C-alpha cells in the first residue's frame, strides 16, 4: 500500500476548528461546557498547530506540526498545572541502550492508504525512531475495524466503527482484546454547517435496563469552524 505523510481532511478550506465538550449526565450535566482542543490548518489542508485543554478548560499542551526530510513530524510542549500529577516516565529495560533522539522533533508519523485513499495504517514514532503506537484499519461495507498495537506489538485496543452514507461515524463498539466481549458501545448524532462539517455531535452510551438495550446521551461536542 502507498505510504505518505498526511492528515485527516475536512470538507472545504478549513482554517481553524475549536472543539468544546460538555457532559450530559451526572451532577454537572449541561453546565460544564469547556474547550477541549483548538486546531489550525494551512491552505493545503494540513494541520499546523494544535492546542489541548485539560478537564478544567485550561491550556495543557501545544503541538506544532511540519515536515522534515519528507516526513510528517511534530513537537509538543506540556503546560504544568499544580492540580495535575507529574507525567509518568517509562523506565527502559536495564542495560538496553536507547537509540539517539532527534532534538528537532518529538514524534514522527507515517500513513498508509489503499487505492480508494482510505487510511490503512497510521504509526507514531518517537524521535529516536522507536514505534510508540500503531493503528491498523480494515474495511467492510460501511464498517471499519480499528486495531491499536502498543510499542511492543501487542494488541491493546479493538474497535468497530459504523458510518452513514456520507462517511460520518454513527456508531462505535469497543471490544476486550482478551476474549472479544463488548466493553462499551456509543452512537452519534450530528448537526452540520453549510459546508457539511459537523458543528455539534451528541454521543450516547449503550445501557441495559430490564434486559433491554438502549442509548442514553452522555456527551455533547461542539465545533466552531472558520474557513479561508
mmCIF file of C-alpha atoms in Angstrom:
data_model
loop_
_atom_site.group_PDB
_atom_site.id
_atom_site.type_symbol
_atom_site.label_atom_id
_atom_site.label_comp_id
_atom_site.label_asym_id
_atom_site.label_seq_id
_atom_site.Cartn_x
_atom_site.Cartn_y
_atom_site.Cartn_z
ATOM 1 C CA UNK A 1 0.000 0.000 0.000
ATOM 2 C CA UNK A 2 1.285 3.524 -0.688
ATOM 3 C CA UNK A 3 2.582 5.356 2.365
ATOM 4 C CA UNK A 4 2.889 9.097 2.821
ATOM 5 C CA UNK A 5 2.662 11.938 5.278
ATOM 6 C CA UNK A 6 -0.906 13.133 5.699
ATOM 7 C CA UNK A 7 -3.710 14.465 7.844
ATOM 8 C CA UNK A 8 -7.382 13.874 8.418
ATOM 9 C CA UNK A 9 -9.230 16.056 5.928
ATOM 10 C CA UNK A 10 -12.173 18.350 6.453
ATOM 11 C CA UNK A 11 -14.781 19.497 3.939
ATOM 12 C CA UNK A 12 -13.891 22.871 2.464
ATOM 13 C CA UNK A 13 -10.928 25.161 3.122
ATOM 14 C CA UNK A 14 -10.892 24.879 6.914
ATOM 15 C CA UNK A 15 -8.730 27.413 8.770
ATOM 16 C CA UNK A 16 -9.411 26.668 12.454
ATOM 17 C CA UNK A 17 -11.514 24.241 14.487
ATOM 18 C CA UNK A 18 -12.338 24.983 18.114
ATOM 19 C CA UNK A 19 -13.829 21.962 19.850
ATOM 20 C CA UNK A 20 -15.687 22.123 23.150
ATOM 21 C CA UNK A 21 -17.177 19.318 25.219
ATOM 22 C CA UNK A 22 -19.998 19.079 27.718
ATOM 23 C CA UNK A 23 -21.271 16.284 29.938
ATOM 24 C CA UNK A 24 -24.917 15.307 29.502
ATOM 25 C CA UNK A 25 -25.098 13.025 32.520
ATOM 26 C CA UNK A 26 -24.192 13.320 36.177
ATOM 27 C CA UNK A 27 -24.421 16.329 38.526
ATOM 28 C CA UNK A 28 -22.806 18.774 36.064
ATOM 29 C CA UNK A 29 -24.993 17.775 33.116
ATOM 30 C CA UNK A 30 -25.449 20.666 30.711
ATOM 31 C CA UNK A 31 -23.403 23.113 32.778
ATOM 32 C CA UNK A 32 -19.753 22.225 32.168
ATOM 33 C CA UNK A 33 -19.081 23.186 28.547
ATOM 34 C CA UNK A 34 -15.324 23.701 28.194
ATOM 35 C CA UNK A 35 -12.799 23.857 25.358
ATOM 36 C CA UNK A 36 -11.021 20.585 24.615
ATOM 37 C CA UNK A 37 -8.890 21.440 21.581
ATOM 38 C CA UNK A 38 -8.056 24.103 19.016
ATOM 39 C CA UNK A 39 -6.648 23.116 15.615
ATOM 40 C CA UNK A 40 -5.071 25.321 12.963
ATOM 41 C CA UNK A 41 -4.811 24.305 9.280
ATOM 42 C CA UNK A 42 -2.941 25.834 6.364
ATOM 43 C CA UNK A 43 -4.446 26.413 2.926
ATOM 44 C CA UNK A 44 -3.242 22.989 1.777
ATOM 45 C CA UNK A 45 -5.446 21.402 4.445
ATOM 46 C CA UNK A 46 -2.589 20.250 6.664
ATOM 47 C CA UNK A 47 -2.701 20.605 10.434
ATOM 48 C CA UNK A 48 -0.018 23.079 11.556
ATOM 49 C CA UNK A 49 -0.777 23.553 15.264
ATOM 50 C CA UNK A 50 -2.933 22.009 17.955
ATOM 51 C CA UNK A 51 -3.765 23.216 21.447
ATOM 52 C CA UNK A 52 -5.190 20.793 24.007
ATOM 53 C CA UNK A 53 -7.107 21.755 27.127
ATOM 54 C CA UNK A 54 -7.439 19.824 30.375
ATOM 55 C CA UNK A 55 -10.586 18.823 32.260
ATOM 56 C CA UNK A 56 -10.815 22.295 33.782
ATOM 57 C CA UNK A 57 -10.680 24.002 30.389
ATOM 58 C CA UNK A 58 -7.121 25.273 30.832
ATOM 59 C CA UNK A 59 -4.481 25.018 28.134
ATOM 60 C CA UNK A 60 -2.397 21.886 28.821
ATOM 61 C CA UNK A 61 -0.347 21.179 25.685
ATOM 62 C CA UNK A 62 0.754 22.885 22.476
ATOM 63 C CA UNK A 63 1.850 20.849 19.461
ATOM 64 C CA UNK A 64 3.228 22.198 16.191
ATOM 65 C CA UNK A 65 3.335 20.074 13.018
ATOM 66 C CA UNK A 66 5.563 20.230 9.985
ATOM 67 C CA UNK A 67 7.788 18.245 7.641
ATOM 68 C CA UNK A 68 11.451 17.256 7.984
ATOM 69 C CA UNK A 69 13.233 15.291 5.281
ATOM 70 C CA UNK A 70 9.847 14.495 3.740
ATOM 71 C CA UNK A 71 8.448 13.032 6.966
ATOM 72 C CA UNK A 72 5.493 14.328 8.940
ATOM 73 C CA UNK A 73 6.703 15.360 12.414
ATOM 74 C CA UNK A 74 5.523 17.250 15.480
ATOM 75 C CA UNK A 75 6.959 18.933 18.536
ATOM 76 C CA UNK A 76 4.966 19.251 21.764
ATOM 77 C CA UNK A 77 5.264 21.205 24.978
ATOM 78 C CA UNK A 78 3.143 20.496 28.033
ATOM 79 C CA UNK A 79 1.973 23.131 30.488
ATOM 80 C CA UNK A 80 2.207 22.019 34.098
ATOM 81 C CA UNK A 81 -0.647 22.793 36.447
ATOM 82 C CA UNK A 82 -0.484 22.436 40.248
ATOM 83 C CA UNK A 83 -3.578 20.197 40.269
ATOM 84 C CA UNK A 84 -2.181 17.732 37.693
ATOM 85 C CA UNK A 85 0.004 14.759 38.689
ATOM 86 C CA UNK A 86 3.536 14.664 37.231
ATOM 87 C CA UNK A 87 3.872 12.771 33.942
ATOM 88 C CA UNK A 88 4.689 9.081 34.114
ATOM 89 C CA UNK A 89 8.176 8.266 32.841
ATOM 90 C CA UNK A 90 8.516 4.759 31.464
ATOM 91 C CA UNK A 91 11.688 3.024 32.588
ATOM 92 C CA UNK A 92 13.840 1.480 29.866
ATOM 93 C CA UNK A 93 14.954 -2.143 30.176
ATOM 94 C CA UNK A 94 18.116 -2.496 32.237
ATOM 95 C CA UNK A 95 21.241 -2.435 30.104
ATOM 96 C CA UNK A 96 19.350 -1.745 26.869
ATOM 97 C CA UNK A 97 20.871 1.299 25.139
ATOM 98 C CA UNK A 98 18.340 3.724 23.711
ATOM 99 C CA UNK A 99 18.714 4.961 20.121
ATOM 100 C CA UNK A 100 19.725 8.594 19.882
ATOM 101 C CA UNK A 101 16.817 11.035 19.679
ATOM 102 C CA UNK A 102 16.477 13.742 17.060
ATOM 103 C CA UNK A 103 16.225 17.019 19.012
ATOM 104 C CA UNK A 104 14.303 18.715 16.204
ATOM 105 C CA UNK A 105 11.003 16.974 16.920
ATOM 106 C CA UNK A 106 9.066 14.853 19.441
ATOM 107 C CA UNK A 107 7.144 12.470 17.174
ATOM 108 C CA UNK A 108 7.137 11.302 13.576
ATOM 109 C CA UNK A 109 4.120 9.885 11.731
ATOM 110 C CA UNK A 110 3.673 7.508 8.816
ATOM 111 C CA UNK A 111 0.390 6.936 6.953
ATOM 112 C CA UNK A 112 -0.565 4.171 4.502
ATOM 113 C CA UNK A 113 -3.587 4.324 2.184
ATOM 114 C CA UNK A 114 -5.353 1.993 -0.218
ATOM 115 C CA UNK A 115 -6.303 2.754 -3.841
ATOM 116 C CA UNK A 116 -9.523 4.411 -2.600
ATOM 117 C CA UNK A 117 -7.474 6.787 -0.399
ATOM 118 C CA UNK A 118 -8.742 5.088 2.756
ATOM 119 C CA UNK A 119 -6.345 5.048 5.683
ATOM 120 C CA UNK A 120 -4.900 1.557 6.241
ATOM 121 C CA UNK A 121 -2.178 2.223 8.797
ATOM 122 C CA UNK A 122 -1.018 5.080 10.981
ATOM 123 C CA UNK A 123 2.177 4.744 13.010
ATOM 124 C CA UNK A 124 3.583 7.124 15.625
ATOM 125 C CA UNK A 125 7.335 7.050 16.201
ATOM 126 C CA UNK A 126 9.405 8.595 18.961
ATOM 127 C CA UNK A 127 12.156 10.935 17.784
ATOM 128 C CA UNK A 128 14.671 8.098 18.310
ATOM 129 C CA UNK A 129 12.864 6.003 15.693
ATOM 130 C CA UNK A 130 11.152 3.608 18.084
ATOM 131 C CA UNK A 131 7.480 2.815 17.477
ATOM 132 C CA UNK A 132 5.177 4.467 20.001
ATOM 133 C CA UNK A 133 1.831 3.154 18.762
ATOM 134 C CA UNK A 134 0.401 1.717 15.528
ATOM 135 C CA UNK A 135 -3.157 1.794 14.191
ATOM 136 C CA UNK A 136 -4.383 -0.692 11.572
ATOM 137 C CA UNK A 137 -7.699 -0.217 9.741
ATOM 138 C CA UNK A 138 -9.756 -2.831 7.872
ATOM 139 C CA UNK A 139 -12.896 -2.039 5.862
ATOM 140 C CA UNK A 140 -16.055 -3.986 5.063
ATOM 141 C CA UNK A 141 -19.090 -2.237 3.604
ATOM 142 C CA UNK A 142 -19.995 0.672 5.872
ATOM 143 C CA UNK A 143 -17.853 -0.632 8.726
ATOM 144 C CA UNK A 144 -14.235 -0.150 9.719
ATOM 145 C CA UNK A 145 -12.294 -2.260 12.184
ATOM 146 C CA UNK A 146 -9.568 -0.410 14.096
ATOM 147 C CA UNK A 147 -6.759 -2.352 15.758
ATOM 148 C CA UNK A 148 -4.365 -0.498 18.070
ATOM 149 C CA UNK A 149 -0.950 -2.014 18.780
ATOM 150 C CA UNK A 150 1.403 -0.942 21.574
ATOM 151 C CA UNK A 151 5.127 -0.265 21.095
ATOM 152 C CA UNK A 152 5.922 -3.938 21.700
ATOM 153 C CA UNK A 153 3.496 -5.100 19.006
ATOM 154 C CA UNK A 154 0.816 -6.333 21.399
ATOM 155 C CA UNK A 155 -2.842 -5.599 20.631
ATOM 156 C CA UNK A 156 -4.302 -3.335 23.309
ATOM 157 C CA UNK A 157 -7.471 -1.894 21.702
ATOM 158 C CA UNK A 158 -10.024 -3.034 19.114
ATOM 159 C CA UNK A 159 -12.993 -1.094 17.730
ATOM 160 C CA UNK A 160 -15.693 -1.482 15.089
ATOM 161 C CA UNK A 161 -16.965 1.798 13.618
ATOM 162 C CA UNK A 162 -20.129 2.146 11.509
ATOM 163 C CA UNK A 163 -20.534 5.032 9.025
ATOM 164 C CA UNK A 164 -23.539 6.583 7.329
ATOM 165 C CA UNK A 165 -23.709 7.098 3.560
ATOM 166 C CA UNK A 166 -21.817 10.425 3.854
ATOM 167 C CA UNK A 167 -18.917 8.963 5.792
ATOM 168 C CA UNK A 168 -19.921 10.220 9.223
ATOM 169 C CA UNK A 169 -19.266 7.941 12.178
ATOM 170 C CA UNK A 170 -22.621 6.920 13.675
ATOM 171 C CA UNK A 171 -21.661 4.044 15.964
ATOM 172 C CA UNK A 172 -18.552 2.736 17.714
ATOM 173 C CA UNK A 173 -18.101 -0.502 19.634
ATOM 174 C CA UNK A 174 -15.058 -1.234 21.802
ATOM 175 C CA UNK A 175 -14.056 -4.851 22.461
ATOM 176 C CA UNK A 176 -11.922 -6.515 25.089
ATOM 177 C CA UNK A 177 -8.777 -7.835 23.440
ATOM 178 C CA UNK A 178 -8.615 -10.880 25.728
ATOM 179 C CA UNK A 179 -11.964 -12.505 24.996
ATOM 180 C CA UNK A 180 -13.656 -10.307 22.390
ATOM 181 C CA UNK A 181 -16.502 -9.227 24.679
ATOM 182 C CA UNK A 182 -18.033 -5.761 24.282
ATOM 183 C CA UNK A 183 -16.550 -3.115 26.580
ATOM 184 C CA UNK A 184 -18.884 -0.305 25.529
ATOM 185 C CA UNK A 185 -20.889 0.970 22.584
ATOM 186 C CA UNK A 186 -21.538 4.566 21.546
ATOM 187 C CA UNK A 187 -23.870 6.092 18.959
ATOM 188 C CA UNK A 188 -23.553 9.568 17.427
ATOM 189 C CA UNK A 189 -25.952 12.149 16.038
ATOM 190 C CA UNK A 190 -24.913 15.404 14.355
ATOM 191 C CA UNK A 191 -25.722 18.940 13.317
ATOM 192 C CA UNK A 192 -23.842 20.300 10.277
ATOM 193 C CA UNK A 193 -22.833 23.628 8.792
ATOM 194 C CA UNK A 194 -23.337 24.672 5.160
ATOM 195 C CA UNK A 195 -20.039 23.032 4.135
ATOM 196 C CA UNK A 196 -21.073 19.652 5.517
ATOM 197 C CA UNK A 197 -18.781 19.698 8.564
ATOM 198 C CA UNK A 198 -20.385 18.801 11.863
ATOM 199 C CA UNK A 199 -20.768 21.563 14.422
ATOM 200 C CA UNK A 200 -22.489 19.562 17.159
ATOM 201 C CA UNK A 201 -22.243 15.884 17.987
ATOM 202 C CA UNK A 202 -24.201 14.053 20.654
ATOM 203 C CA UNK A 203 -22.538 10.913 21.994
ATOM 204 C CA UNK A 204 -24.919 8.383 23.546
ATOM 205 C CA UNK A 205 -23.710 5.358 25.502
ATOM 206 C CA UNK A 206 -25.442 1.999 25.489
ATOM 207 C CA UNK A 207 -27.115 0.895 28.709
ATOM 208 C CA UNK A 208 -29.076 -2.217 29.574
ATOM 209 C CA UNK A 209 -32.204 -1.865 31.678
ATOM 210 C CA UNK A 210 -34.685 -4.636 32.300
ATOM 211 C CA UNK A 211 -32.789 -6.797 29.799
ATOM 212 C CA UNK A 212 -33.325 -4.208 27.065
ATOM 213 C CA UNK A 213 -30.516 -2.321 25.287
ATOM 214 C CA UNK A 214 -30.934 1.420 24.785
ATOM 215 C CA UNK A 215 -28.768 4.520 24.380
ATOM 216 C CA UNK A 216 -28.603 7.459 26.789
ATOM 217 C CA UNK A 217 -26.948 10.832 25.969
ATOM 218 C CA UNK A 218 -23.526 11.050 27.617
ATOM 219 C CA UNK A 219 -21.572 13.889 25.981
ATOM 220 C CA UNK A 220 -22.014 16.797 23.599
ATOM 221 C CA UNK A 221 -19.175 18.083 21.460
ATOM 222 C CA UNK A 222 -19.307 21.436 19.685
ATOM 223 C CA UNK A 223 -17.080 22.687 16.868
ATOM 224 C CA UNK A 224 -16.665 26.309 15.816
ATOM 225 C CA UNK A 225 -15.105 26.243 12.347
ATOM 226 C CA UNK A 226 -13.576 29.116 10.379
ATOM 227 C CA UNK A 227 -12.723 28.930 6.673
ATOM 228 C CA UNK A 228 -10.283 30.584 4.298
#
